Coordinates of C-alpha atoms in Angstrom, one line a residue:
M1 CA 0.0 0.0 0.0
P2 CA 1.5 3.4 -0.9
V3 CA 2.3 5.7 2.0
P4 CA -0.3 8.4 1.0
D5 CA -3.1 5.7 0.9
L6 CA -2.0 4.4 4.3
F7 CA -1.9 8.0 5.7
W8 CA -5.5 8.8 4.6
A9 CA -6.7 5.4 5.8
M10 CA -5.2 6.1 9.2
M11 CA -6.8 9.6 9.3
K12 CA -10.2 8.0 8.4
E13 CA -9.6 5.4 11.1
E14 CA -8.9 8.2 13.7
W15 CA -12.1 10.0 12.7
R16 CA -14.2 6.8 12.8
I17 CA -12.9 6.0 16.3
H18 CA -13.9 9.3 17.8
S19 CA -17.0 10.0 15.8
T20 CA -18.4 6.5 16.8
I21 CA -18.0 7.3 20.5
F22 CA -19.4 10.8 20.7
G23 CA -20.8 11.6 17.2
S24 CA -19.3 13.4 14.2
A25 CA -20.4 16.9 15.4
G26 CA -18.9 16.3 18.9
F27 CA -15.5 15.5 17.5
A28 CA -15.6 18.1 14.6
L29 CA -16.4 20.9 17.1
F30 CA -13.4 20.2 19.3
P31 CA -11.0 22.6 17.3
V32 CA -13.8 25.2 17.5
V33 CA -13.7 25.0 21.3
V34 CA -9.9 25.4 21.3
A35 CA -10.3 28.4 18.9
F36 CA -12.9 30.0 21.2
F37 CA -10.7 29.7 24.3
A38 CA -7.7 31.1 22.3
F39 CA -9.9 34.0 21.2
A40 CA -11.2 34.7 24.7
G41 CA -7.8 34.4 26.2
S42 CA -6.2 36.8 23.6
L43 CA -8.8 39.4 24.4
T44 CA -7.5 39.5 28.0
L45 CA -3.9 40.2 27.0
P46 CA -4.1 44.0 27.3
I47 CA -5.3 43.6 30.9
F48 CA -2.0 41.9 31.9
S49 CA 0.3 43.8 29.5
D50 CA 1.6 46.1 32.2
T51 CA 2.7 43.2 34.4
L52 CA 3.5 40.7 31.7
P53 CA 4.6 42.4 28.4
Y54 CA 3.9 40.9 25.0
A55 CA 7.6 40.2 24.7
A56 CA 7.3 37.8 27.6
M57 CA 3.9 36.3 26.7
A58 CA 5.2 35.1 23.3
P59 CA 8.0 32.8 24.6
L60 CA 5.5 31.5 27.3
A61 CA 3.0 30.5 24.5
L62 CA 5.8 28.8 22.6
A63 CA 6.9 27.0 25.7
L64 CA 3.3 25.8 26.2
F65 CA 3.3 24.3 22.8
L66 CA 6.8 22.9 23.2
L67 CA 5.5 21.2 26.4
A68 CA 2.5 19.8 24.5
G69 CA 4.8 18.4 21.9
V70 CA 7.0 16.8 24.7
M71 CA 3.9 15.2 26.3
V72 CA 2.7 13.5 23.1
G73 CA 6.2 12.6 21.7
S74 CA 6.8 9.4 23.6
F75 CA 5.8 7.2 20.6
G76 CA 9.0 5.3 20.7
T77 CA 8.5 4.1 24.2
M78 CA 5.0 2.7 23.5
G79 CA 5.5 1.7 19.9
R80 CA 4.5 -1.9 20.3
E81 CA 1.4 -1.0 22.4
F82 CA 0.3 1.5 19.8
M83 CA 0.5 -1.4 17.3
N84 CA -1.4 -3.7 19.6
R85 CA -3.5 -2.2 22.2
R86 CA -4.1 1.6 21.8
F87 CA -7.7 1.2 20.7
G88 CA -8.1 -2.6 20.8
Q89 CA -9.7 -3.7 17.5
A90 CA -9.5 -0.2 16.1
S91 CA -5.7 -0.4 15.7
L92 CA -6.1 -2.6 12.7
L93 CA -4.0 -0.4 10.3
A94 CA -1.2 0.0 12.8
Y95 CA -1.3 -3.8 13.2
A96 CA -1.4 -4.5 9.4
S97 CA 2.2 -5.6 9.0
R98 CA 1.2 -9.1 10.0
S99 CA -1.4 -9.5 7.3
L100 CA -0.2 -7.1 4.6
P101 CA 3.1 -6.6 2.8
I102 CA 3.9 -3.4 4.6
S103 CA 7.0 -3.0 6.8
E104 CA 6.5 -2.0 10.5
R105 CA 8.9 0.9 10.1
R106 CA 6.8 2.3 7.2
I107 CA 3.7 1.9 9.3
F108 CA 5.3 3.7 12.3
A109 CA 6.6 6.5 10.1
T110 CA 3.1 7.0 8.6
F111 CA 1.6 6.8 12.1
L112 CA 4.0 9.5 13.2
V113 CA 3.1 11.8 10.3
K114 CA -0.6 11.1 10.9
D115 CA -0.4 12.0 14.6
T116 CA 1.6 15.2 13.8
V117 CA -1.1 16.4 11.3
Y118 CA -3.8 15.3 13.7
Y119 CA -2.5 17.3 16.6
V120 CA -1.7 20.4 14.5
L121 CA -5.3 20.4 13.2
L122 CA -6.7 19.8 16.6
Y123 CA -4.6 22.3 18.7
V124 CA -2.1 24.5 16.8
L125 CA -4.3 25.7 13.9
P126 CA -7.4 26.5 16.0
F127 CA -5.2 28.3 18.6
A128 CA -3.6 30.5 16.0
A129 CA -7.0 31.1 14.4
G130 CA -8.5 32.2 17.7
F131 CA -5.6 34.6 18.3
T132 CA -5.8 36.0 14.8
A133 CA -9.5 36.7 15.2
A134 CA -8.8 38.6 18.4
T135 CA -5.9 40.8 17.0
P136 CA -8.2 43.6 15.6
F137 CA -9.7 44.0 19.2
I138 CA -6.3 44.2 21.0
S139 CA -4.5 46.6 18.5
L140 CA -2.3 44.0 17.0
D141 CA -1.5 43.3 13.3
P142 CA -3.6 40.4 12.1
A143 CA -0.5 39.3 10.1
L144 CA 0.9 38.2 13.4
G145 CA -1.6 35.3 13.2
I146 CA 0.4 33.7 10.4
L147 CA 3.7 34.1 12.2
A148 CA 2.1 32.7 15.4
L149 CA 0.8 29.6 13.4
V150 CA 4.2 28.9 12.0
S151 CA 6.1 29.5 15.2
L152 CA 3.7 27.5 17.4
A153 CA 3.7 24.6 15.0
L154 CA 7.6 24.6 14.9
A155 CA 7.7 24.7 18.7
F156 CA 5.2 21.9 19.0
L157 CA 7.0 19.7 16.5
I158 CA 10.5 20.3 18.0
G159 CA 9.2 19.1 21.3
L160 CA 7.5 16.1 19.7
S161 CA 10.4 15.0 17.5
I162 CA 13.2 15.3 20.1
V163 CA 11.2 13.4 22.8
C164 CA 10.2 10.9 20.2
L165 CA 13.9 10.2 19.5
L166 CA 14.8 10.1 23.2
S167 CA 12.0 7.7 24.0
T168 CA 13.0 5.6 21.0
L169 CA 16.5 5.4 22.3
Y170 CA 15.1 4.5 25.7
A171 CA 13.1 1.7 24.2
R172 CA 16.3 0.2 22.7
S173 CA 18.7 0.7 25.6
V174 CA 18.8 2.8 28.8
R175 CA 22.5 3.2 28.3
L176 CA 21.9 4.6 24.8
L177 CA 19.5 7.1 26.2
A178 CA 22.0 8.1 29.0
G179 CA 24.7 8.5 26.3
A180 CA 22.5 10.8 24.2
I181 CA 21.5 12.9 27.2
A182 CA 25.2 13.2 28.2
V183 CA 26.1 14.4 24.7
L184 CA 23.2 17.0 24.8
A185 CA 24.3 18.1 28.3
A186 CA 27.9 18.5 27.1
C187 CA 26.8 20.6 24.2
G188 CA 24.7 22.8 26.5
V189 CA 27.6 23.3 28.9
A190 CA 29.9 24.2 25.9
V191 CA 27.4 26.7 24.6
Y192 CA 26.9 28.2 28.1
A193 CA 30.7 28.5 28.5
L194 CA 31.0 30.4 25.3
G195 CA 28.7 33.0 26.9
T196 CA 26.2 33.0 24.0
I197 CA 22.9 31.4 24.7
P198 CA 21.1 31.0 21.3
V199 CA 17.5 32.2 21.0
F200 CA 14.9 29.4 20.7
P201 CA 14.6 29.1 16.8
P202 CA 10.7 29.4 16.7
Y203 CA 10.9 32.5 18.9
A204 CA 13.7 33.9 16.6
F205 CA 11.4 33.3 13.6
L206 CA 8.5 35.1 15.4
L207 CA 10.7 38.1 16.1
A208 CA 12.4 38.3 12.7
P209 CA 11.0 35.9 10.1
G210 CA 13.7 34.7 7.8
P211 CA 15.3 31.6 6.3
S212 CA 17.9 31.0 9.1
P213 CA 15.6 30.4 12.1
L214 CA 13.2 28.5 9.8
V215 CA 15.9 26.2 8.5
L216 CA 17.3 25.6 12.0
S217 CA 13.8 24.8 13.3
L218 CA 13.2 22.3 10.5
L219 CA 16.5 20.6 11.2
L220 CA 15.6 20.3 14.8
I221 CA 12.4 18.6 13.7
L222 CA 13.4 16.5 10.7
V223 CA 16.7 15.0 12.0
P224 CA 15.4 13.6 15.3
A225 CA 12.2 12.4 13.6
A226 CA 14.1 10.6 10.9
A227 CA 16.5 9.0 13.4
S228 CA 13.6 7.9 15.6
V229 CA 11.9 6.2 12.6
L230 CA 15.2 4.4 11.7
L231 CA 15.8 3.3 15.3
V232 CA 12.2 2.6 16.4
T233 CA 11.9 -0.8 18.1
V234 CA 8.8 -2.6 16.7
D235 CA 10.1 -6.1 16.3
Y236 CA 8.1 -8.7 18.2
P237 CA 10.2 -11.1 20.1
D238 CA 9.9 -14.8 19.1
R239 CA 9.6 -15.9 22.7
T240 CA 6.6 -14.9 24.8
R241 CA 7.3 -12.7 27.7
R242 CA 6.6 -14.5 30.9
F243 CA 6.4 -13.1 34.4
E244 CA 6.0 -14.7 37.8
N245 CA 2.5 -14.3 39.2
R246 CA 2.7 -11.5 41.7
L247 CA -0.9 -10.5 41.7
D248 CA -2.1 -12.3 44.8
P249 CA 1.0 -11.5 47.0
L250 CA 0.8 -7.8 46.0
A251 CA -2.9 -7.7 46.6
E252 CA -2.5 -9.2 50.0
R253 CA 0.0 -6.5 51.0
L254 CA -2.5 -3.9 49.8
R255 CA -5.5 -5.5 51.6
T256 CA -5.6 -2.8 54.3
V257 CA -6.4 -0.1 51.8
G258 CA -9.1 -2.1 50.0
S259 CA -9.4 -2.8 46.3
G260 CA -6.1 -4.7 46.6
H261 CA -6.5 -6.8 43.4
F262 CA -7.4 -3.7 41.3
I263 CA -4.4 -1.7 42.7
A264 CA -2.1 -4.7 42.2
K265 CA -3.3 -5.1 38.6
D266 CA -2.7 -1.4 37.9
A267 CA 0.8 -1.6 39.3
L268 CA 1.7 -4.7 37.3
D269 CA 0.2 -3.2 34.1
L270 CA 2.2 0.0 34.5
L271 CA 5.5 -1.8 35.3
R272 CA 5.2 -4.6 32.8
S273 CA 3.8 -2.7 29.8
E274 CA 6.1 -1.2 27.1
G275 CA 7.9 1.8 28.3
G276 CA 7.7 1.0 32.0
A277 CA 9.4 3.8 33.9
G278 CA 9.8 5.6 30.6
K279 CA 6.2 6.7 30.8
V280 CA 7.0 8.5 34.1
I281 CA 10.1 10.2 32.6
F282 CA 8.7 11.3 29.3
S283 CA 5.1 12.1 30.1
F284 CA 5.5 13.5 33.6
L285 CA 9.0 14.4 34.9
L286 CA 10.2 16.0 31.6
P287 CA 7.2 18.3 31.1
L288 CA 7.4 19.1 34.8
G289 CA 11.0 20.2 34.4
L290 CA 10.0 22.4 31.5
V291 CA 7.2 24.0 33.7
W292 CA 9.8 24.8 36.4
V293 CA 12.1 26.5 33.9
C294 CA 9.2 28.6 32.6
L295 CA 8.3 29.7 36.1
R296 CA 11.9 30.7 36.8
I297 CA 11.7 32.9 33.7
L298 CA 8.3 34.3 34.8
I299 CA 9.7 35.5 38.1
R300 CA 11.7 38.2 36.2
F301 CA 8.5 39.8 34.9
I302 CA 6.1 39.4 37.9
P303 CA 7.6 40.6 41.2
G304 CA 6.2 39.0 44.3
I305 CA 5.2 35.7 42.6
D306 CA 5.9 32.7 44.8
P307 CA 7.2 30.1 42.3
L308 CA 6.7 27.2 44.6
V309 CA 2.9 27.8 45.1
V310 CA 2.4 28.4 41.4
F311 CA 4.4 25.3 40.7
A312 CA 2.3 23.3 43.2
V313 CA -0.9 24.4 41.4
L314 CA 0.4 23.4 38.0
L315 CA 1.8 20.2 39.5
G316 CA -1.7 19.3 40.8
V317 CA -3.0 19.6 37.2
L318 CA -0.2 17.6 35.6
S319 CA -0.5 14.9 38.2
A320 CA -4.0 14.2 36.9
T321 CA -2.3 12.7 33.9
I322 CA -1.5 9.7 36.2
Y323 CA -5.2 8.8 35.9
N324 CA -4.7 8.7 32.1
W325 CA -1.8 6.2 32.5
L326 CA -4.0 4.0 34.8
T327 CA -6.8 3.9 32.3
E328 CA -5.0 4.1 29.0
F329 CA -4.7 0.4 28.2
D330 CA -7.5 -0.8 30.4
S331 CA -11.2 -1.3 29.6
F332 CA -14.1 -2.4 31.6
T333 CA -14.9 -5.0 29.0
A334 CA -12.0 -7.0 30.5
Y335 CA -13.9 -7.1 33.8
A336 CA -17.3 -7.9 32.2
V337 CA -17.0 -11.6 32.9
L338 CA -16.3 -10.9 36.6
P339 CA -18.8 -10.0 39.3
V340 CA -17.6 -6.4 39.6
E341 CA -19.3 -3.0 39.1
V342 CA -17.8 0.0 37.2
S343 CA -17.8 1.9 40.5
E344 CA -15.5 -0.8 42.0
V345 CA -13.0 -0.4 39.1
I346 CA -13.2 3.4 39.5
D347 CA -12.5 3.0 43.2
G348 CA -9.4 0.9 42.4
K349 CA -8.2 3.5 40.0
L350 CA -8.7 6.3 42.6
K351 CA -6.7 4.4 45.2
S352 CA -3.9 3.6 42.6
Y353 CA -3.9 7.3 41.8
A354 CA -3.5 8.3 45.5
L355 CA -0.5 5.9 45.9
A356 CA 1.1 7.1 42.6
N357 CA 0.6 10.7 43.8
L358 CA 3.5 10.1 46.3
L359 CA 5.8 10.8 43.3
P360 CA 4.6 14.4 42.6
A361 CA 4.4 15.0 46.3
A362 CA 8.1 14.0 46.6
V363 CA 8.9 16.3 43.6
L364 CA 7.3 19.2 45.4
V365 CA 9.2 18.6 48.6
L366 CA 12.4 18.3 46.6
A367 CA 11.7 21.6 44.8
A368 CA 11.1 23.4 48.1
A369 CA 14.3 22.0 49.6
T370 CA 16.5 22.9 46.7
T371 CA 15.2 26.4 46.1
G372 CA 14.8 27.7 49.7
G373 CA 11.0 27.5 49.5
E374 CA 10.5 25.8 52.9
G375 CA 8.6 28.9 54.2
T376 CA 5.7 28.4 51.7
L377 CA 5.8 24.6 51.6
L378 CA 2.6 24.1 53.7
P379 CA 0.3 26.3 51.5
A380 CA 2.0 24.9 48.4
F381 CA 1.3 21.4 49.6
A382 CA -2.3 22.3 50.4
A383 CA -2.7 23.7 46.9
F384 CA -1.2 20.6 45.3
L385 CA -3.4 18.1 47.1
S386 CA -6.6 20.1 46.6
V387 CA -6.0 20.9 42.9
S388 CA -4.9 17.3 42.2
A389 CA -8.1 15.9 43.9
Y390 CA -10.4 18.4 42.2
T391 CA -8.9 17.9 38.7
L392 CA -9.1 14.1 39.2
A393 CA -12.7 14.4 40.3
V394 CA -13.7 16.5 37.3
T395 CA -11.9 14.0 35.0
V396 CA -13.7 11.0 36.5
Y397 CA -17.1 12.8 36.5
L398 CA -16.8 13.9 32.8
T399 CA -14.9 10.9 31.3
G400 CA -15.3 7.9 33.6
L401 CA -12.7 5.2 32.7
H402 CA -12.0 6.8 29.3
P403 CA -10.3 10.2 29.7
N404 CA -7.8 9.5 26.8
V405 CA -10.8 9.4 24.4
M406 CA -13.7 11.3 25.9
L407 CA -11.8 14.6 26.3
Y408 CA -11.8 14.9 22.5
A409 CA -15.6 15.4 22.6
A410 CA -16.1 19.1 22.2
G411 CA -18.8 19.3 24.8
V412 CA -16.8 17.3 27.4
F413 CA -13.6 19.4 26.7
L414 CA -15.6 22.6 27.0
R415 CA -17.0 21.6 30.4
Y416 CA -13.6 20.3 31.5
V417 CA -11.8 23.6 30.7
L418 CA -14.6 25.8 32.2
A419 CA -14.6 23.7 35.4
I420 CA -10.8 23.8 35.9
S421 CA -9.4 27.1 34.4
P422 CA -11.2 29.6 36.6
V423 CA -10.1 27.7 39.7
L424 CA -6.5 27.6 38.6
L425 CA -6.4 31.3 37.7
G426 CA -8.1 32.3 40.9
L427 CA -5.6 30.3 43.0
I428 CA -2.6 31.7 41.1
F429 CA -3.8 35.3 41.3
A430 CA -4.6 34.9 45.0
S431 CA -1.2 33.5 45.7
L432 CA 0.3 36.6 44.1
I433 CA -1.3 38.7 46.9
D434 CA -0.2 36.3 49.7
P435 CA 1.0 32.7 49.3
A436 CA -1.1 31.8 52.4
Y437 CA -4.3 32.3 50.4
A438 CA -3.4 29.0 48.8
F439 CA -4.9 27.3 51.9
A440 CA -8.3 28.4 50.4
S441 CA -7.8 25.7 47.9
L442 CA -8.9 23.2 50.6
L443 CA -12.4 24.3 49.8
L444 CA -12.2 22.3 46.6
V445 CA -11.9 19.0 48.5
P446 CA -15.7 18.7 49.4
T447 CA -16.6 19.6 45.8
A448 CA -14.1 16.9 44.6
G449 CA -15.8 14.3 46.9
L450 CA -19.2 15.2 45.6
L451 CA -18.1 14.9 41.9
I452 CA -16.6 11.5 42.5
V453 CA -19.7 10.2 44.2
R454 CA -21.8 11.4 41.3
G455 CA -19.3 10.1 38.8
R456 CA -19.3 6.6 40.2
R457 CA -23.1 6.6 39.8
K458 CA -23.1 8.2 36.4
W459 CA -20.8 5.7 34.7
R460 CA -22.3 2.6 36.1
A461 CA -24.6 2.0 33.1
W462 CA -22.4 3.4 30.4
E463 CA -20.7 1.1 28.0
M464 CA -18.0 2.3 25.5
P465 CA -19.2 1.8 21.9
G466 CA -17.4 -0.7 19.7
Y467 CA -15.7 0.3 16.5

């Protein structure tokens, strides 16, 4: 099958998957919701321009899309699971190498291009369109919309392609990944020693459009992407992977917290699936590090900001992605032959989430200890726990056991953003006045409890449509 035909077939497959679950209109309107929020957010830019000038907002927007690219770029780590388990029966095309004369490397390369186009159409293009529509109302040149589209797309693809390469190296060998990181770190130190820190190429293109930053950006995208396709590990081992049965011993140890077998299954799924600890590194710790770097830059423009409290609020939101890991390759249909209710599976996921949240909690304590933020650790910790619980509760209530799919429904995504964004902005602005106001976030905990109770009841009778 020619690559263009395979590409269009994958695009049709992606459309069919989502439109089957929540309707064609529900999926088609998703970019419209993104454009609406970009438009509304752009209209507020003049309000903050005295505190945060446009020159600082632009690199933050680019960092946001770089972060988005980093978070979706771990294809290499989970290549085999994308081939086998991403959507169960729906991953027929990605799994076609066993039945059709198409190499797995060609399939993976096409899959990478398809997902790139898919995310650009869903996020980058609507965001740039919303910003462009707002420019006449905020005294900016509408032509900036074109520059914003190109720059944001370049930033997103740089993050995606570099992390795709790193995760591919990790899938082959941890030593190979360590060697690549060492080389990158040595290059960074050498550049810093020369005293000339280069401008991020997409930002340089936004400031002064020209061939040099554009070519450099394309090299940062194409070279890692090509290397990851050449090195991707998609070979299936001849021998079956076998593990010792640890479900019952692990469940017995967790008996005191309840849902022992569900928690034990989640832990074994996470540790024994492709990627293993790589999921934690590439979809959580790496984006978290980027958030911390952005906050350190933001301090220069907003005096009085407490970076630890703001970091804790954002950490609470990012930690909700742990729930996505726990549900990504699981489905209630696997439990349908057992005498269990959906609410019991959700309870198990919630308890697994609580235990896994020890990792971000440790990250917050480490951040406070290494940056001298011990004085605001308590309000930061309260903000982290409250935001994490509230974001999780909203996710469970709106998406049940299927956050990785249901959040692409326009209506669900709209309610998700409206439920979370005002709370986050309110907490961040309150902490600018006094970090102790972060304790007010504890008011979110009862609301989170109520949402989880209603979510357990809501998803009891829902069954995910087949494809």
